[in-house]
C-alpha positions as a LaTeX table, in Angstrom:
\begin{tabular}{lrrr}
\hline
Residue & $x$ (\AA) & $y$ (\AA) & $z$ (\AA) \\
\hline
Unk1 & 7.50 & 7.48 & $-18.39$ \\
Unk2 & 9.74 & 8.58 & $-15.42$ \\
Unk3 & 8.59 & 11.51 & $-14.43$ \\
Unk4 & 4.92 & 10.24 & $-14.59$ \\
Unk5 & 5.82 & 6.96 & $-12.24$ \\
Unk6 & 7.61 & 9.98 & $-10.17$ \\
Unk7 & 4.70 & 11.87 & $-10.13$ \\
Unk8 & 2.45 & 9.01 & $-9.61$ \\
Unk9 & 4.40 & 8.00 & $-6.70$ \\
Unk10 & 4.40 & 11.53 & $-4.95$ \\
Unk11 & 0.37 & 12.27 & $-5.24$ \\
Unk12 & 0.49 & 8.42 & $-3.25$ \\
Unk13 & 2.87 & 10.31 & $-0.70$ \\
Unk14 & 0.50 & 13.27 & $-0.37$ \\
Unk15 & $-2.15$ & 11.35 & 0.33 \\
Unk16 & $-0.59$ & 9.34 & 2.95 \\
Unk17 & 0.06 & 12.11 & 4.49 \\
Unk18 & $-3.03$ & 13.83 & 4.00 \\
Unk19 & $-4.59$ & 11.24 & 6.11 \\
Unk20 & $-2.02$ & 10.97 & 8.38 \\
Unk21 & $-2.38$ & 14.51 & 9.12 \\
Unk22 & $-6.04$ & 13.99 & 9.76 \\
Unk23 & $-5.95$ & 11.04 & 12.10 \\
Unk24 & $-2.61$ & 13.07 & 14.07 \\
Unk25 & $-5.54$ & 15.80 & 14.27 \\
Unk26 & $-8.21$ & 14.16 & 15.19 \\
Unk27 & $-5.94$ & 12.43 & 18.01 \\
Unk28 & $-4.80$ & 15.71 & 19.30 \\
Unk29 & $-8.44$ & 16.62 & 19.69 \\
Unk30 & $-9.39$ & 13.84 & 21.51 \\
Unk31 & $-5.57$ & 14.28 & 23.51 \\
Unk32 & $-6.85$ & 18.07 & 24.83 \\
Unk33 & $-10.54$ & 16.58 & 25.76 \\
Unk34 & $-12.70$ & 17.33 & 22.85 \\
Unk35 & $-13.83$ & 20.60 & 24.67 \\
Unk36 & $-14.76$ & 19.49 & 27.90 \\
Unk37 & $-12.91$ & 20.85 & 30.41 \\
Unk38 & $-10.32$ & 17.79 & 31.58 \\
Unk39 & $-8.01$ & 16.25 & 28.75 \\
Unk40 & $-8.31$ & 12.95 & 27.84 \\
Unk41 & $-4.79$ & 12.23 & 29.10 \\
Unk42 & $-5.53$ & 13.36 & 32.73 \\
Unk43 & $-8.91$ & 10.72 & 32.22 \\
Unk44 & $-6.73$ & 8.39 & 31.26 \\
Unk45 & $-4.02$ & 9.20 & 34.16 \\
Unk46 & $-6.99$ & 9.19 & 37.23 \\
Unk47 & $-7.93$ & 5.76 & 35.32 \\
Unk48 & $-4.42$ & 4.15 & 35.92 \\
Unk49 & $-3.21$ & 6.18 & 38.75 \\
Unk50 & $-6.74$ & 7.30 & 41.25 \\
Unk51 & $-4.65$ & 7.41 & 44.30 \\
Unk52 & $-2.81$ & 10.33 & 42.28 \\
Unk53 & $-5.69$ & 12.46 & 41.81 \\
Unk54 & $-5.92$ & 15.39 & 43.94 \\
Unk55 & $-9.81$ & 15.13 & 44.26 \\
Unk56 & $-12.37$ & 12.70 & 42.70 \\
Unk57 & $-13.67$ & 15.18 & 40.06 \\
Unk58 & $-17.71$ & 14.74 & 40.02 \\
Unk59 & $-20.27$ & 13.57 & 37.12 \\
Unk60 & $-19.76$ & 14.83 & 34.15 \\
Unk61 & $-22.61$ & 16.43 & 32.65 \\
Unk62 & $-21.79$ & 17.61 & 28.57 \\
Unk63 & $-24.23$ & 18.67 & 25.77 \\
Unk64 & $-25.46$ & 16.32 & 23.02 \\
Unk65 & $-22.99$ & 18.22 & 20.35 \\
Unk66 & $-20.38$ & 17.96 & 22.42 \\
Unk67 & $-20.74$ & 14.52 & 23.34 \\
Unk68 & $-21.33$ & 13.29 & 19.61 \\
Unk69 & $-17.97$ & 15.59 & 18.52 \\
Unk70 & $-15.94$ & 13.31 & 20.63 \\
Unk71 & $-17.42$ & 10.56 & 19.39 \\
Unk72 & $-16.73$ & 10.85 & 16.13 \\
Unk73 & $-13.66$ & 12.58 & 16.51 \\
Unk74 & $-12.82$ & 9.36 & 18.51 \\
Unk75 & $-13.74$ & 7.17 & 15.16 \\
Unk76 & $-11.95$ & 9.33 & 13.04 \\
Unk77 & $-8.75$ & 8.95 & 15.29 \\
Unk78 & $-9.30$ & 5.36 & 15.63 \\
Unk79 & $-10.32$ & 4.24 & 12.17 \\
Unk80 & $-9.47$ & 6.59 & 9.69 \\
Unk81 & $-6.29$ & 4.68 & 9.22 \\
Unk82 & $-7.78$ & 1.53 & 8.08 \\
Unk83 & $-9.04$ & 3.14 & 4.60 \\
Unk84 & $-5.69$ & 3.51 & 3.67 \\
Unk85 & $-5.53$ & 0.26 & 1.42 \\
Unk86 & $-8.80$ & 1.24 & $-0.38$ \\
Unk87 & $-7.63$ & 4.88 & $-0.67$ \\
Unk88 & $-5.26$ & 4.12 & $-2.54$ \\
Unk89 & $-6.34$ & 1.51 & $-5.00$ \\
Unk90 & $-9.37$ & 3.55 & $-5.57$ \\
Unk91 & $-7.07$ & 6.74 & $-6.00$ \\
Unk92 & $-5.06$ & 4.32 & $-8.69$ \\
Unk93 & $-8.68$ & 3.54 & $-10.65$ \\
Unk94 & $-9.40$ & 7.19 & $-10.73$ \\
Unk95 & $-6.40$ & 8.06 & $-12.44$ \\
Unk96 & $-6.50$ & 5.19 & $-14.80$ \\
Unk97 & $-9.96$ & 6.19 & $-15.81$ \\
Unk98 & $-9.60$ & 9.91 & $-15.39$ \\
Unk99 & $-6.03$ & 10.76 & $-15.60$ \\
Unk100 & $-7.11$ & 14.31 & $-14.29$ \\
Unk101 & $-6.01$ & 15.21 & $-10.71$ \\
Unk102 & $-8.36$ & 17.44 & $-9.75$ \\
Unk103 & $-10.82$ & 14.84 & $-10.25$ \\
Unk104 & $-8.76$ & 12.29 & $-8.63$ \\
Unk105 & $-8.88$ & 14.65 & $-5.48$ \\
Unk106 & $-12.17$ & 15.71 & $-5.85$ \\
Unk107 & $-13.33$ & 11.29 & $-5.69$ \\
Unk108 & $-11.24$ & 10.78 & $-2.88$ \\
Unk109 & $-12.56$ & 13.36 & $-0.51$ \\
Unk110 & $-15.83$ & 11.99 & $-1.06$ \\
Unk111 & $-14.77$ & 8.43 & $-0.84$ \\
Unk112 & $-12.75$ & 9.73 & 2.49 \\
Unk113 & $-15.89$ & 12.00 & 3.47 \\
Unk114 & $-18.27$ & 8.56 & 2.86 \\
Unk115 & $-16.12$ & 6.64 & 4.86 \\
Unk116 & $-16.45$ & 8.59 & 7.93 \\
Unk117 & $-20.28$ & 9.60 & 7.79 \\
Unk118 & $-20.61$ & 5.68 & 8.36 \\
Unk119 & $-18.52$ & 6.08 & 11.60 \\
Unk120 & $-20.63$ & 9.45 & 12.40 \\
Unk121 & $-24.14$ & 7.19 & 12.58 \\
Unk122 & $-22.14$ & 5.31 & 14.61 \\
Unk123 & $-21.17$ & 8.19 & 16.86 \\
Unk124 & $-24.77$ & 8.87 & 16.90 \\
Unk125 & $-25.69$ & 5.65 & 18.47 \\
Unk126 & $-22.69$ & 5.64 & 21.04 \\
Unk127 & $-24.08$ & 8.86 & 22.00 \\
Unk128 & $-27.15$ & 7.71 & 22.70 \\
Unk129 & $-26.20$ & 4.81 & 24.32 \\
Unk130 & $-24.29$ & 7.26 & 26.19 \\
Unk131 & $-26.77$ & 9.49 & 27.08 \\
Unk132 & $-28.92$ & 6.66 & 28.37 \\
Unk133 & $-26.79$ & 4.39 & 30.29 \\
Unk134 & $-24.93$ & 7.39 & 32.62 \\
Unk135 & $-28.43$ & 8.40 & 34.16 \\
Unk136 & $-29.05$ & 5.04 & 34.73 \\
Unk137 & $-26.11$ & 4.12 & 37.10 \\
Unk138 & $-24.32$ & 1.74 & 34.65 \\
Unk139 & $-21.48$ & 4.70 & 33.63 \\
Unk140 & $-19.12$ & 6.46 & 36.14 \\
Unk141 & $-20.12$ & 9.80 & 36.06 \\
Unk142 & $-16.51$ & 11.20 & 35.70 \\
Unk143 & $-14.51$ & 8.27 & 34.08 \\
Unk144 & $-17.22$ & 7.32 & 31.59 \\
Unk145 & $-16.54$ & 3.73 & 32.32 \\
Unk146 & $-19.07$ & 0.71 & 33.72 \\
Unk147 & $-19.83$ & 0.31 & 36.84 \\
Unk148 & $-21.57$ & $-2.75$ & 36.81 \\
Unk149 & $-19.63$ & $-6.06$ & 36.14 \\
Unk150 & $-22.78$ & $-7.38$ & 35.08 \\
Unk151 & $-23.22$ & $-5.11$ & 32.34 \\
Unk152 & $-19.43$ & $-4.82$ & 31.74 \\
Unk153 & $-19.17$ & $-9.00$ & 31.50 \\
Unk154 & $-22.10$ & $-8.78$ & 29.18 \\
Unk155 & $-20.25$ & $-6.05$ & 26.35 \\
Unk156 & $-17.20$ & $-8.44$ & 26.72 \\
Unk157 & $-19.06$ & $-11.58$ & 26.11 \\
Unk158 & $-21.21$ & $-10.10$ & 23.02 \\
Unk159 & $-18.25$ & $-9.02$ & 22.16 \\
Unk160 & $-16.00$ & $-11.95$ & 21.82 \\
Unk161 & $-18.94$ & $-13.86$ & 20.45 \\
Unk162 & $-19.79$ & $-11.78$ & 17.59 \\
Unk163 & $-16.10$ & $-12.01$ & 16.70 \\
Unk164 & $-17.23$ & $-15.57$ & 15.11 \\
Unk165 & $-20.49$ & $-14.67$ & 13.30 \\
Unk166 & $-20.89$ & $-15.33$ & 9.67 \\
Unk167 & $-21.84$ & $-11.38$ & 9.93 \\
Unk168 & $-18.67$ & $-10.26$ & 11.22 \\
Unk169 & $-16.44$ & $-12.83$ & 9.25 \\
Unk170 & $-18.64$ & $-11.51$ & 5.95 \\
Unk171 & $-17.90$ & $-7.24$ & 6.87 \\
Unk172 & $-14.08$ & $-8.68$ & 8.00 \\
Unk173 & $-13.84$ & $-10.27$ & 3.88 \\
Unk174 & $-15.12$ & $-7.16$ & 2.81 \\
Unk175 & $-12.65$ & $-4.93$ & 4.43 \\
Unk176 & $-9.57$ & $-6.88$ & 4.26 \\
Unk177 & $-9.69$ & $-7.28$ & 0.14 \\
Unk178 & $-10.67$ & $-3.74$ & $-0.84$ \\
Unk179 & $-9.30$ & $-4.96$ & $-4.67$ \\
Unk180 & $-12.73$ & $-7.40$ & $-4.79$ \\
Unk181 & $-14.45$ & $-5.00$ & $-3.09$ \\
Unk182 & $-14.08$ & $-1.81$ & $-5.69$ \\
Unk183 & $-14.72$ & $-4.31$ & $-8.28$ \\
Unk184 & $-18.12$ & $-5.30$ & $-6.84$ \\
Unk185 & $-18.87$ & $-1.77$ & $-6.39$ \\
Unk186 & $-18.08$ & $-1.02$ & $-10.07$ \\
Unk187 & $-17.48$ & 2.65 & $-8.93$ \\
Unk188 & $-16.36$ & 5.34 & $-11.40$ \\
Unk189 & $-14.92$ & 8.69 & $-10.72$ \\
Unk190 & $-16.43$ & 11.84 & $-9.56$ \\
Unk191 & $-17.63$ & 12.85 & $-5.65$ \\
Unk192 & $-20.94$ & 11.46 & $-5.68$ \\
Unk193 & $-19.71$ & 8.14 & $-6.74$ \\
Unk194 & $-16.96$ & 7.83 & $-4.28$ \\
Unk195 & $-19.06$ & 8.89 & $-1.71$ \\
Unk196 & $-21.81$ & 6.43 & $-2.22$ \\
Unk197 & $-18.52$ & 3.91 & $-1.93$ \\
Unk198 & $-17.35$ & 5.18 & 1.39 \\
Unk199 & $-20.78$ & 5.16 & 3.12 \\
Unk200 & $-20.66$ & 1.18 & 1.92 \\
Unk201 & $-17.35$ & 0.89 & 3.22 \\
Unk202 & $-17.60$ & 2.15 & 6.12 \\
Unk203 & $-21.19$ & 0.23 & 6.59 \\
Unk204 & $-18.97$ & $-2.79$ & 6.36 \\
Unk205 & $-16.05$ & $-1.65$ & 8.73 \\
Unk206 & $-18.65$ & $-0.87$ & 11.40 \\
Unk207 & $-20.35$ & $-4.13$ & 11.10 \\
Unk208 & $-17.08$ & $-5.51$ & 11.10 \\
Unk209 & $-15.44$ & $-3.36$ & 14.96 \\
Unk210 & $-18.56$ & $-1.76$ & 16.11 \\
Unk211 & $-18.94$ & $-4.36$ & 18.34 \\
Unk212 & $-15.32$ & $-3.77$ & 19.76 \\
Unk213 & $-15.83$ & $-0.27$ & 20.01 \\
Unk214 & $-18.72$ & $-0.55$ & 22.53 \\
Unk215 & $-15.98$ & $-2.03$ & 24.79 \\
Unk216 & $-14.91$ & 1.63 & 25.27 \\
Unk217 & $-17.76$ & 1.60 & 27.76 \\
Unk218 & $-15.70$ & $-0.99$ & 29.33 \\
Unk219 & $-12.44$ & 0.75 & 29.88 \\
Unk220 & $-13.36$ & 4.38 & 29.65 \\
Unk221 & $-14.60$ & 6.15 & 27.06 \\
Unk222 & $-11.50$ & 8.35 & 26.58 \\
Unk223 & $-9.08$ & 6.40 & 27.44 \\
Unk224 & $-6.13$ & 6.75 & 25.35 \\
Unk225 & $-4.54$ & 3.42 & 26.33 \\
Unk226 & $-7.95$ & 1.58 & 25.55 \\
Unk227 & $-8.53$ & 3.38 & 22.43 \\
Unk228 & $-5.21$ & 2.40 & 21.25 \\
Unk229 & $-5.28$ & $-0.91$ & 21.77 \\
Unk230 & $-8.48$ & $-1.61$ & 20.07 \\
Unk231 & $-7.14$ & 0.72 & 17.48 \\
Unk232 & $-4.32$ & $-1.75$ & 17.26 \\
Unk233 & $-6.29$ & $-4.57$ & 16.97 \\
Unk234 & $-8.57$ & $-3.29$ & 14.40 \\
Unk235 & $-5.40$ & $-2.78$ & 11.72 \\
Unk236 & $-4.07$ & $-6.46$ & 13.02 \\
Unk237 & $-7.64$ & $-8.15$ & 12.05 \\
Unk238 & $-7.77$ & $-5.79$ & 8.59 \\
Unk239 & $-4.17$ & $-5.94$ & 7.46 \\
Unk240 & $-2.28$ & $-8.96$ & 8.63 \\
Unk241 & $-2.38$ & $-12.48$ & 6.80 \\
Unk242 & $-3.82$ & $-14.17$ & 9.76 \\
Unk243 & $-6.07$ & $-11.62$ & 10.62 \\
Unk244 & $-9.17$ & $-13.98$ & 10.45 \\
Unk245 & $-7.28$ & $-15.81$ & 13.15 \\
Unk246 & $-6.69$ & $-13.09$ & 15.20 \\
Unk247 & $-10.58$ & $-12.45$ & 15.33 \\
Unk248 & $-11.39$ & $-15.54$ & 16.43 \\
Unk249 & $-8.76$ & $-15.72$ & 19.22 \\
Unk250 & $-9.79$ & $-12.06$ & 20.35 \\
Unk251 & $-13.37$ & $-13.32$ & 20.80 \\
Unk252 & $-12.13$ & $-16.31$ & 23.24 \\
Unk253 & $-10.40$ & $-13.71$ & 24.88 \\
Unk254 & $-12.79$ & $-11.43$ & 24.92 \\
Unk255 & $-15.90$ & $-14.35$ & 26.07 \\
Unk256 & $-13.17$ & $-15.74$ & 28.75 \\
Unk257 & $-12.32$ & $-12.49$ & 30.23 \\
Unk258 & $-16.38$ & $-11.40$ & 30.41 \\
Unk259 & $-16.81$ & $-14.81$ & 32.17 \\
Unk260 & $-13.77$ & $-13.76$ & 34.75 \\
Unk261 & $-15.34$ & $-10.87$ & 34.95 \\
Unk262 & $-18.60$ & $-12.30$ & 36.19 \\
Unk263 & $-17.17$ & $-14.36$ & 38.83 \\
Unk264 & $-14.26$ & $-11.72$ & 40.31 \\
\hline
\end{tabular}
C-alpha cells in the first residue's frame, strides 16, 4: 500500500503544480500587457505614480480579440486558483471509480477546461461592457478606469449590496463545500462529464465574484494591485471558516465607500 499512497500523493503534487503553472502563466501574460503595446505593470505604475509618467499616453483603441484575450486571461490569473479544492476531490473520485490515470487526466482537463469557459462568457460580457462604456466617456481612454464617480459609486454600491443576496450567499455555499457539491452533481469519470461539471462550477463562482470583478472598472482594468486584491479576497470568502462573514463585511465596505464616493 506504500508505494500507491506515494504515488497517490505525487499525481496530487503534479496537479498542484499543473495549475500553478497555469495561473503563474496566465499572470505573466497579463504582467507583459496581453499584446497591447504597454505592460500591465507600467498601467499599473502611471496609476499610482502619474506625475512619473513621461507623457500622458492617449486612448487606447484594441481589437475585440484582443480585448476578450485579456479578459479571460485576467480570469484565468485571478480565479483559476480557487478550483483547487474541487480539483482535487474530484481527481480523488476519479481514481476511486476509475483507478486509470489517463482517465483521471483526461476528467480533469475537462473539469479544468469547464471551469474556465464559465469565466470566458464572462470575459465576453466584460468585453462588451468594455467596448460600450469607453466610447461613451465613462472609461479613461488609457487607464481603462471610470471617470465618473457617479458611475464608479454606483459599481461599488451594487457591489457591496449583492454581497448579501440570498443569490450570492446560495453560489458562495456552492463554492465553498465542493464535497456536497460533486455529490449533487453525481458526476462520473470521463471528459464530457467533467466538463459539464466545470461549466456548473464555474456558473456558480461567477454568480458568486462577478459582481466584484466589475469593480476592475473601478480601479483599472489591468491593474495588478487591484486585481490582486480582489484576487485575495475571492480565496478569503471561498476558503476561510468565516468566509460568509467576510462577504458581508466587504459589502458594508464596499456600499460605505460607493456612498464616500458620491459625496467626495
Amino acid at each position: 500500500m506504500r508505494p500507491l499512497a506515494s504515488l497517490l500523493r505525487q499525481q496530487r503534487l503534479w496537479l498542484v503544480l499543473a495549475l500553478a503553472a497555469i495561473v503563474a502563466l496566465a499572470w505573466a501574460y497579463v504582467w507583459q500587457g496581453v499584446g497591447m503595446g504597454m505592460p500591465a505593470s507600467d498601467m499599473t505604475a502611471a496609476l499610482l505614480f502619474p506625475h512619473r509618467a513621461a507623457e500622458t499616453p492617449g486612448s487606447m483603441v484594441v481589437a475585440w480579440p484582443l480585448l476578450l484575450s485579456m479578459w479571460w486571461m485576467m480570469m484565468v490569473a485571478m480565479m483559476a486558483p480557487a478550483a483547487l479544492p474541487l480539483l482535487l476531490l474530484y481527481r480523488r473520485a476519479v481514481l476511486h471509480h476509475a483507478p486509470c490515470g489517463s482517465v483521471a487526466a483526461i476528467s480533469l482537463a475537462g473539469l479544468l477546461l469547464g471551469y474556465l469557459a464559465s469565466w470566458g462568457a464572462f470575459a465576453v460580457l466584460a468585453t462588451v461592457a468594455q467596448g460600450l462604456l469607453q466610447p461613451a466617456g465613462l472609461l479613461s481612454g488609457a487607464m481603462w478606469w471610470s471617470r465618473s464617480r457617479v458611475f464608479s459609486a454606483a459599481l461599488l454600491i451594487v457591489a457591496g449590496v449583492y454581497q448579501w443576496t440570498p443569490l450570492k450567499n446560495r453560489c458562495l455555499n456552492h463554492c465553498r463545500d465542493p464535497v456536497r457539491f460533486l455529490v449533487d452533481s453525481r458526476a462520473g469519470p470521463g471528459f464530457a462529464a467533467a466538463l459539464r461539471l466545470g461549466l456548473r462550477h464555474g456558473a456558480y463562482c461567477v454568480g458568486c465574484c462577478g459582481p466584484l470583478m466589475a469593480l476592475l472598472f473601478v480601479g483599472g482594468v489591468m491593474n495588478l494591485l487591484w486585481m490582486a486584491a480582489l484576487c485575495v479576497l475571492v480565496l478569503f470568502e471561498k476558503l476561510l471558516p468565516q468566509g460568509p462573514r467576510v462577504a458581508r463585511g466587504l459589502g458594508v465596505a464596499l456600499v460605505s465607500w460607493g456612498m464616500a464616493t458620491l459625496l467626495v
